[in-house]
Coordinates of C-alpha atoms in Angstrom, one line a residue:
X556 CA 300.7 34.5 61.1
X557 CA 299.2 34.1 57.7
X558 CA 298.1 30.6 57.0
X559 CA 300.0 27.9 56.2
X560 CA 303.1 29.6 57.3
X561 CA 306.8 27.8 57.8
X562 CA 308.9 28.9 59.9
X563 CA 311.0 31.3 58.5
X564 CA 314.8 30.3 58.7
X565 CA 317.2 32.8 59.9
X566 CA 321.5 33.0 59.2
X567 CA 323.6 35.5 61.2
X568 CA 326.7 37.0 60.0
X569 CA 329.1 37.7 62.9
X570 CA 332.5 39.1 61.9
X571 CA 334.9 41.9 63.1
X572 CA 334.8 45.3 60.9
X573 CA 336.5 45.2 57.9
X574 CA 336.2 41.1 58.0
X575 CA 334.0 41.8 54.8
X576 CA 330.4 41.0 56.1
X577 CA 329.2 43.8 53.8
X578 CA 330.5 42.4 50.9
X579 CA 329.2 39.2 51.9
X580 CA 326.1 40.3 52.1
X581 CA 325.7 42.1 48.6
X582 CA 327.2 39.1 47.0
X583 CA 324.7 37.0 48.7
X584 CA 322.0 39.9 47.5
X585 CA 322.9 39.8 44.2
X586 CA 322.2 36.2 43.5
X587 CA 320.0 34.8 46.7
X588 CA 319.2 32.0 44.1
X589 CA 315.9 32.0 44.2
X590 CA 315.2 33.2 47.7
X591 CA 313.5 36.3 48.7
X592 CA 315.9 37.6 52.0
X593 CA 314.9 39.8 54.3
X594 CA 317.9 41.5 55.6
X595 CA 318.4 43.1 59.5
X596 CA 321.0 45.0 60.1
X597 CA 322.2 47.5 63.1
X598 CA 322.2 50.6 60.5
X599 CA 321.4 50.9 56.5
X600 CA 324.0 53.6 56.4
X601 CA 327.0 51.4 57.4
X602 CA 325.8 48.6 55.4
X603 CA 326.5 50.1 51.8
X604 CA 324.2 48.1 49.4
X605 CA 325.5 48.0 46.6
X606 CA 322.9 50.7 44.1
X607 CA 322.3 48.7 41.3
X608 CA 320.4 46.3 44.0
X609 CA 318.0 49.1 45.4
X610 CA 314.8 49.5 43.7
X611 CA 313.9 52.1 41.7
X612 CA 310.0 53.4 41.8
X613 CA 307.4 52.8 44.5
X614 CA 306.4 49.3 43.3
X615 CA 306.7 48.3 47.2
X616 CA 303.8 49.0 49.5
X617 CA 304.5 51.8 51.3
X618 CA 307.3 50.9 53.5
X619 CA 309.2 53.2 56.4
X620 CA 312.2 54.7 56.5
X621 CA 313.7 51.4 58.2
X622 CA 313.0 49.4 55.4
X623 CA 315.1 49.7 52.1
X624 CA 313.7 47.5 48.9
X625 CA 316.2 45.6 46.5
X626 CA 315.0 45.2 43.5
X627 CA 315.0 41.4 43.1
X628 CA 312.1 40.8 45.8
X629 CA 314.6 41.0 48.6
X630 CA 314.5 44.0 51.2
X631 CA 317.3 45.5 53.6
X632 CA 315.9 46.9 57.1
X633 CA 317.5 48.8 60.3
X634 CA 317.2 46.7 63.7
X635 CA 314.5 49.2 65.0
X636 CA 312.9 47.7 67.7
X637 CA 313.6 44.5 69.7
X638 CA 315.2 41.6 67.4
X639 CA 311.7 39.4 68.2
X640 CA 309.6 42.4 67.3
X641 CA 311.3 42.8 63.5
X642 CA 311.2 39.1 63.1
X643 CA 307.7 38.2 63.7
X644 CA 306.8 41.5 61.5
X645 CA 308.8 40.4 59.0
X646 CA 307.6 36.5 58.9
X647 CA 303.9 38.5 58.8
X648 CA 304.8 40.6 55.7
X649 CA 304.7 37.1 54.1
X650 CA 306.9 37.7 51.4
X651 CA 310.2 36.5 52.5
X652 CA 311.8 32.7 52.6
X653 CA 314.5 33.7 54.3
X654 CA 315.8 36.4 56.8
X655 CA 319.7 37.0 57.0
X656 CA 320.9 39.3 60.5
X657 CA 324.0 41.1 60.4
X658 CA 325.3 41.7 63.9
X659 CA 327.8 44.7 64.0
X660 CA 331.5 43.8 65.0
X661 CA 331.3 44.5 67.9
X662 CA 328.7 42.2 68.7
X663 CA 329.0 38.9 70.7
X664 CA 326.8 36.0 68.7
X665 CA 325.4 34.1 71.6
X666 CA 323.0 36.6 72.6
X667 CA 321.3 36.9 69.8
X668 CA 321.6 33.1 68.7
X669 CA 320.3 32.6 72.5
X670 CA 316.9 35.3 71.7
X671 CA 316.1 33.3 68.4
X672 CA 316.2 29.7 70.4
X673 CA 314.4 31.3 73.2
X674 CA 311.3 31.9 70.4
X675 CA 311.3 28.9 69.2
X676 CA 311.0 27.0 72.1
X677 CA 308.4 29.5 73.6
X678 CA 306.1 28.6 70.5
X679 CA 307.0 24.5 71.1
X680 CA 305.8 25.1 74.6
X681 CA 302.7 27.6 74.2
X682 CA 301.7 25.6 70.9
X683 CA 302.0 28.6 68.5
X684 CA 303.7 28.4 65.0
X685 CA 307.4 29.0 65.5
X686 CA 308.2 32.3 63.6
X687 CA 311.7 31.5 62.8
X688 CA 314.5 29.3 63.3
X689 CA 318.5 29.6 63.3
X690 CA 319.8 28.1 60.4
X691 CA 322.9 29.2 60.0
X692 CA 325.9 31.2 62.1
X693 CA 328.7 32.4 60.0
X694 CA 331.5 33.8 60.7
X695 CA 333.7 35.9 59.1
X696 CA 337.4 36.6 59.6
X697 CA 340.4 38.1 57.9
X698 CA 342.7 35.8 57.0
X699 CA 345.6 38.6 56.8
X700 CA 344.4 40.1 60.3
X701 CA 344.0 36.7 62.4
X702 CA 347.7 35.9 60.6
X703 CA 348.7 39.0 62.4
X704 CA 346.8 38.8 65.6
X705 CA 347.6 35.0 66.7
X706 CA 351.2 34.9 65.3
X707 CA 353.2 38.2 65.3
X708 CA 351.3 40.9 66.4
X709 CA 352.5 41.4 70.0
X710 CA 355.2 42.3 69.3
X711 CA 354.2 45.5 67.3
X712 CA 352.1 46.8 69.9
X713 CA 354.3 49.6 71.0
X714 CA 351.9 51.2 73.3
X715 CA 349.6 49.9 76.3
X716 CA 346.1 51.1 75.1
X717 CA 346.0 49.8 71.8
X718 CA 347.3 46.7 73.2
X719 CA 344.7 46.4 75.2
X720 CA 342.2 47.1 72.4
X721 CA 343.9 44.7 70.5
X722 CA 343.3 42.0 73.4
X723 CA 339.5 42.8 73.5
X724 CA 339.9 42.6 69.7
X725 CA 341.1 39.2 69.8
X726 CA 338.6 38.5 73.0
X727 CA 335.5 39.1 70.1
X728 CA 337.5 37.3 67.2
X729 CA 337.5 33.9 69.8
X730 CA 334.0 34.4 70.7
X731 CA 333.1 34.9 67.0
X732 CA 335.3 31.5 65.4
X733 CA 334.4 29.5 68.2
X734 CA 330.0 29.7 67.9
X735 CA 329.6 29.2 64.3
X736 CA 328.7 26.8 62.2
X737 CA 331.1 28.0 58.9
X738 CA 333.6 30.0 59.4
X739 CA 334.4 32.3 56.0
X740 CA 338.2 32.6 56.0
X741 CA 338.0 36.2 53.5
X742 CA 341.2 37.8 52.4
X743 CA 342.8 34.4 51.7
X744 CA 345.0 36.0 48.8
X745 CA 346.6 38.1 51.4
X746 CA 348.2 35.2 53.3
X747 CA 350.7 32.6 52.2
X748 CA 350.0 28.7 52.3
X749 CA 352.1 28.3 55.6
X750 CA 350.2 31.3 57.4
X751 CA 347.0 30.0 56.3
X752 CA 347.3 26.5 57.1
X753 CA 348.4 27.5 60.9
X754 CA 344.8 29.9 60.4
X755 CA 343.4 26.6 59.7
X756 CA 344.4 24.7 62.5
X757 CA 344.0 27.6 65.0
X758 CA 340.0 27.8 63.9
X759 CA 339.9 24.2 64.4
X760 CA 341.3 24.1 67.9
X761 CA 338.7 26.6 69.0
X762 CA 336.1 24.8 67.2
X763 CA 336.7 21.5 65.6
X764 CA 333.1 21.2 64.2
X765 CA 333.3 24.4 61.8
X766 CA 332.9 24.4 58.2
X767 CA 335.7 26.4 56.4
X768 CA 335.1 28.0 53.1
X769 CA 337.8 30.0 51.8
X770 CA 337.4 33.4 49.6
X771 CA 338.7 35.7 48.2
X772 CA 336.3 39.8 48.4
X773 CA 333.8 38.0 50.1
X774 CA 332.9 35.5 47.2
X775 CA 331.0 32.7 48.1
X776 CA 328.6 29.7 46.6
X777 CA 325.3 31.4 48.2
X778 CA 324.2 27.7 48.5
X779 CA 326.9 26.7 50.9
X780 CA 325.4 29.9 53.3
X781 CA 321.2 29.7 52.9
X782 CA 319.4 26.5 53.8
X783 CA 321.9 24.9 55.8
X784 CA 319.7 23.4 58.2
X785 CA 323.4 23.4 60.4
X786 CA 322.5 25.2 63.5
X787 CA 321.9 23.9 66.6
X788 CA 322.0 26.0 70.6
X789 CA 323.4 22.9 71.8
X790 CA 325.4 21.6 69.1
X791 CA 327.1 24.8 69.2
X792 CA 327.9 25.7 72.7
X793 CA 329.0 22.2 73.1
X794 CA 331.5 21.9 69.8
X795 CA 333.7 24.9 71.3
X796 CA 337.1 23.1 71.2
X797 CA 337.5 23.2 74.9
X798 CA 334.4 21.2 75.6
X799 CA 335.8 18.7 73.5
X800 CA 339.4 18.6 75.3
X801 CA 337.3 17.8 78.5
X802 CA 335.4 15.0 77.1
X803 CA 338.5 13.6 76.1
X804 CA 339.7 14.0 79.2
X805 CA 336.9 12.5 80.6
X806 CA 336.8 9.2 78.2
X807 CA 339.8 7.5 79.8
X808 CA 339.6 5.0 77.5
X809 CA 340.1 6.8 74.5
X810 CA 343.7 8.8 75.5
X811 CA 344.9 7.8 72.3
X812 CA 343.7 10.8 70.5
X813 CA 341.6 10.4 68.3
X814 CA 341.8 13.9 66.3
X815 CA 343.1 13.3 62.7
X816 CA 343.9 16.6 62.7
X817 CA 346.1 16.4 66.0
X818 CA 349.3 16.0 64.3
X819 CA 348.7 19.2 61.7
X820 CA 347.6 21.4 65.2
X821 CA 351.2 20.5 66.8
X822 CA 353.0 21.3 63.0
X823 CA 352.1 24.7 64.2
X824 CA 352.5 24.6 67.6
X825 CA 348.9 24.7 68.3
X826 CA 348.1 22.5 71.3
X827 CA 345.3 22.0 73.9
X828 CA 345.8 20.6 76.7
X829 CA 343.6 20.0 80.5
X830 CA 344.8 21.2 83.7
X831 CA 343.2 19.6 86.7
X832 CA 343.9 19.4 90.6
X833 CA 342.0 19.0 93.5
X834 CA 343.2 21.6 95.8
X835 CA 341.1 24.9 96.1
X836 CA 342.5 27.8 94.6
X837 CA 343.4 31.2 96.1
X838 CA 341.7 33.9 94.5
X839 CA 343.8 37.3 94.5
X840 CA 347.2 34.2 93.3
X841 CA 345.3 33.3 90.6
X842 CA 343.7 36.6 89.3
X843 CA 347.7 38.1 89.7
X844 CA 348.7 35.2 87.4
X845 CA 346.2 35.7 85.1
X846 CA 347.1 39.2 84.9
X847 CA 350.7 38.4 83.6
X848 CA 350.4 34.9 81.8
X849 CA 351.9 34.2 78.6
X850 CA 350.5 35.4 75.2
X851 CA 350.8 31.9 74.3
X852 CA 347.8 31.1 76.0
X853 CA 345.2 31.8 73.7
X854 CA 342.0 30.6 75.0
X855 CA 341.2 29.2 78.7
X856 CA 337.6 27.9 79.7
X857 CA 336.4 25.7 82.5
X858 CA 335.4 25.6 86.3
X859 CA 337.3 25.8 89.2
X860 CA 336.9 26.3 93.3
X861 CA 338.0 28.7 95.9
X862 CA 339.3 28.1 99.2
X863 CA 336.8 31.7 100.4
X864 CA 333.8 30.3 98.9
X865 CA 334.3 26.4 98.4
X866 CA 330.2 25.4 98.8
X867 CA 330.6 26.6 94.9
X868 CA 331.8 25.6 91.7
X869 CA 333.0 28.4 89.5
X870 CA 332.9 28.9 86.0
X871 CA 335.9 30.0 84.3
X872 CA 337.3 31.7 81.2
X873 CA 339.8 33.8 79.4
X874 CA 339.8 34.7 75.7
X875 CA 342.7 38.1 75.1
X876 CA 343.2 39.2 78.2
X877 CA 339.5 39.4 79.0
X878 CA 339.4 36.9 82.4
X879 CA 336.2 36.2 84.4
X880 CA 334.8 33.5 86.8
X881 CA 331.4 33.5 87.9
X882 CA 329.7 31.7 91.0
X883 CA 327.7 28.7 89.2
X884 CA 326.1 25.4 91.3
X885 CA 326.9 24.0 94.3
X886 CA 329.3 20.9 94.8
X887 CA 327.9 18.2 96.0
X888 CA 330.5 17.7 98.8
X889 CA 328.4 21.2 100.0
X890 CA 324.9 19.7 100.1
X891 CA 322.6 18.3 103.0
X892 CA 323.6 14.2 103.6
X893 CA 320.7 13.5 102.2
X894 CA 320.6 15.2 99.1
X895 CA 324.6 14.1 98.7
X896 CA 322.6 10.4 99.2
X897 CA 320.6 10.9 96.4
X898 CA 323.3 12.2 93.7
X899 CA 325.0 8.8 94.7
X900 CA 322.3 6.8 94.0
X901 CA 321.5 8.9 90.6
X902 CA 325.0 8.6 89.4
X903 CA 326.8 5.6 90.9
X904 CA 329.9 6.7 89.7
X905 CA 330.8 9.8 91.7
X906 CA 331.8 7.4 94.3
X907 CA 335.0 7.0 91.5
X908 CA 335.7 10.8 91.8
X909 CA 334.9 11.4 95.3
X910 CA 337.4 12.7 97.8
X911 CA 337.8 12.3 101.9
X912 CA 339.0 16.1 101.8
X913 CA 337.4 17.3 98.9
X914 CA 334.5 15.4 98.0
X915 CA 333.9 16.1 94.4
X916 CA 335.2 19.6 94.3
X917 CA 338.4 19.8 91.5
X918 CA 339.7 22.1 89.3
X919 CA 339.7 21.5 85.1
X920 CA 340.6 24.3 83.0
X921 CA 341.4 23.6 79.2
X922 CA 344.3 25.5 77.6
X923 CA 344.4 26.5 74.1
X924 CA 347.3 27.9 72.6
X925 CA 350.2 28.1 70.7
X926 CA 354.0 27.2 71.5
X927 CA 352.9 27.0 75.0
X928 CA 355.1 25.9 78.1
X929 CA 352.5 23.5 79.3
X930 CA 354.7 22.7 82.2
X931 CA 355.4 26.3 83.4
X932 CA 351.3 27.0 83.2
X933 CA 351.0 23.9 84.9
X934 CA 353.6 25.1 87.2
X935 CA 351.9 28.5 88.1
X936 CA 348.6 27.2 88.3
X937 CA 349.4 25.3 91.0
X938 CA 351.3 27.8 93.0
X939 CA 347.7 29.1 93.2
X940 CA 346.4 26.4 95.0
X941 CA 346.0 26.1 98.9
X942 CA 345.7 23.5 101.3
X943 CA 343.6 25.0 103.4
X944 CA 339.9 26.1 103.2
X945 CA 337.1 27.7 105.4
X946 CA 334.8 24.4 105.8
X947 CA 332.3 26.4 107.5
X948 CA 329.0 26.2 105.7

């Protein structure tokens, strides 16, 4: 790295195709205010920059095909190689103050929010300058098609496949509201007040930390995108609206919600609520369910035990009618006596939680939707749930 070198911060730009990341992108471009960007994205063909920002003559050092020049200082270039690669070349070219990543559509942010974190804490650990940071992770969405997707599109959907491409669709749009820091609602002249206000409160039941900045073709104050200094792994992950409906859970003391936006959420039928139970469930019951639950349910996350495998906590989640669980730790209940010993004396206040049966292995799934029958969900959920398990360990 050249001398005296900062680390370079880094925005990404999720959002579904035809969200209007492009346009975006070339408003950004066309007045960075000052900064000199370095733009990555997955292909210079789809991208479309705008001519009148592309350089004319070779005043550039000789440059390859990847790399495209805009004439005021900032420069457009193809993900080539491995994301850590392009970066640290980038940050060595030591002419850029700032390096904006557009992920395609259909691309899932975590990932690549996940690889930037990863280098910087490799360089805290080995002692190295950092290359880059995440600075920013915006999102956006089209007001028009999330209006359509969340509130009356079902029942359009004539036939079964492009259902189900809608559902995976939708599966992307949750994952790509719910890890961001701002959330650009684009198309807002499409909508109408009532439509966008529900928009509103959906985004902020997914993820009640996100900054919402509405526009109209993708025009934005480029201040409110670059410099942030907003983003951070853990701030993110753990600002996903059903992380927060568990703490709440969790804080007893607090039931009386303390979410100002609460009341506007339930205006449009938008709820969240927290299942829990203690019993293991069964797992073909609960994968049938899933199968057929209601399109109210919008987005389920959380963990959860079976009565085949209960040494195990599982992780689950459902976003469109995308539903996995995945083996994670081991209860405690599961563990050698003396390793059980030693969680007691680490965390007094299991004893509060534990179980004769059960020991400390529950269910606690948060449910985010809209108009949902919370008492038919809670309903079928349990008629998943078994009395007996295989203790054998």
């Amino acid at each position: 790295m050249p001398e005296g070198f900062e680390s370079l911060p880094v925005a990404l730009i999720t959002g579904y195709l035809g969200a209007g990341k492009t346009t975006l992108l070339n408003h950004i471009l066309e007045d960075p205010k000052g900064h000199k960007v370095a733009v990555i994205v997955n292909d210079i063909g789809e991208v479309n920059i705008d001519a009148g920002l592309i350089e004319k003559g070779g005043t550039v050092q000789q440059v390859d095909d990847s790399l495209v020049p805009l004439s005021n200082g900032c420069i457009c270039c193809t993900l080539k190689n491995d994301l850590i690669d392009q970066l640290v070349n980038l940050a060595k070219m030591d002419r850029f103050d700032y390096i904006i990543i557009e992920a395609s559509g259909i691309c899932e942010p975590i990932p690549i929010a996940q690889t930037i974190t990863m280098m910087e804490e490799t360089a805290a650990t080995r002692g190295i300058p950092e290359v880059c940071h995440l600075d920013n992770l915006i999102s956006v969405v089209d007001a028009n098609r999330l209006a359509y997707e969340f509130d009356c599109g079902l029942d359009f959907v004539e036939n079964k496949d492009q259902y189900e491409e809608e559902e995976d669709i939708r599966s992307l749009l949750i994952q790509q509201m719910e890890f961001a820091n701002i959330i650009v609602l684009n198309k807002v002249e499409l909508v109408n007040e009532e439509q966008k206000a529900q928009i509103k409160a959906m985004i902020l039941a997914l993820n009640p930390g996100a900054k919402i900045i509405e526009a109209s073709y993708g025009k934005v104050d480029v201040n409110e995108m670059l410099d942030t200094h907003n983003f951070n792994f853990e701030d993110a992950y753990y600002n996903e609206g059903w992380v927060k409906a568990m703490q709440d859970e969790d804080d007893d003391d607090e039931h009386e919600h303390h979410h100002h936006d609460e009341g506007e959420l339930l205006e449009y039928g938008i709820e969240t609520f927290v299942y829990t139970s203690r019993k293991p469930f069964m797992m073909d019951a609960l994968e049938r369910y899933t199968q057929e639950w209601p399109d109210s349910i919008i987005r389920a996350k959380g963990y959860l035990w079976y009565n085949v495998d209960p040494n195990y906590l599982y992780v689950f989640e459902q976003a469109g009618n995308q539903v996995s669980t995945g083996r994670d730790s081991m209860w405690i209940a599961a563990c050698e006596p003396e390793i059980q010993q030693r969680e007691f004396e680490r965390d007094p206040s299991l004893k509060d939680i534990w179980d004769e049966k059960y020991g400390d292995r529950e269910n606690k799934i948060v449910f985010i939707g809209k108009d949902m029958d919370k008492q038919a969900i809670i309903d079928a959920m349990n008629a998943c749930l078994t009395d007996e398990f295989d203790e054998q360990q």
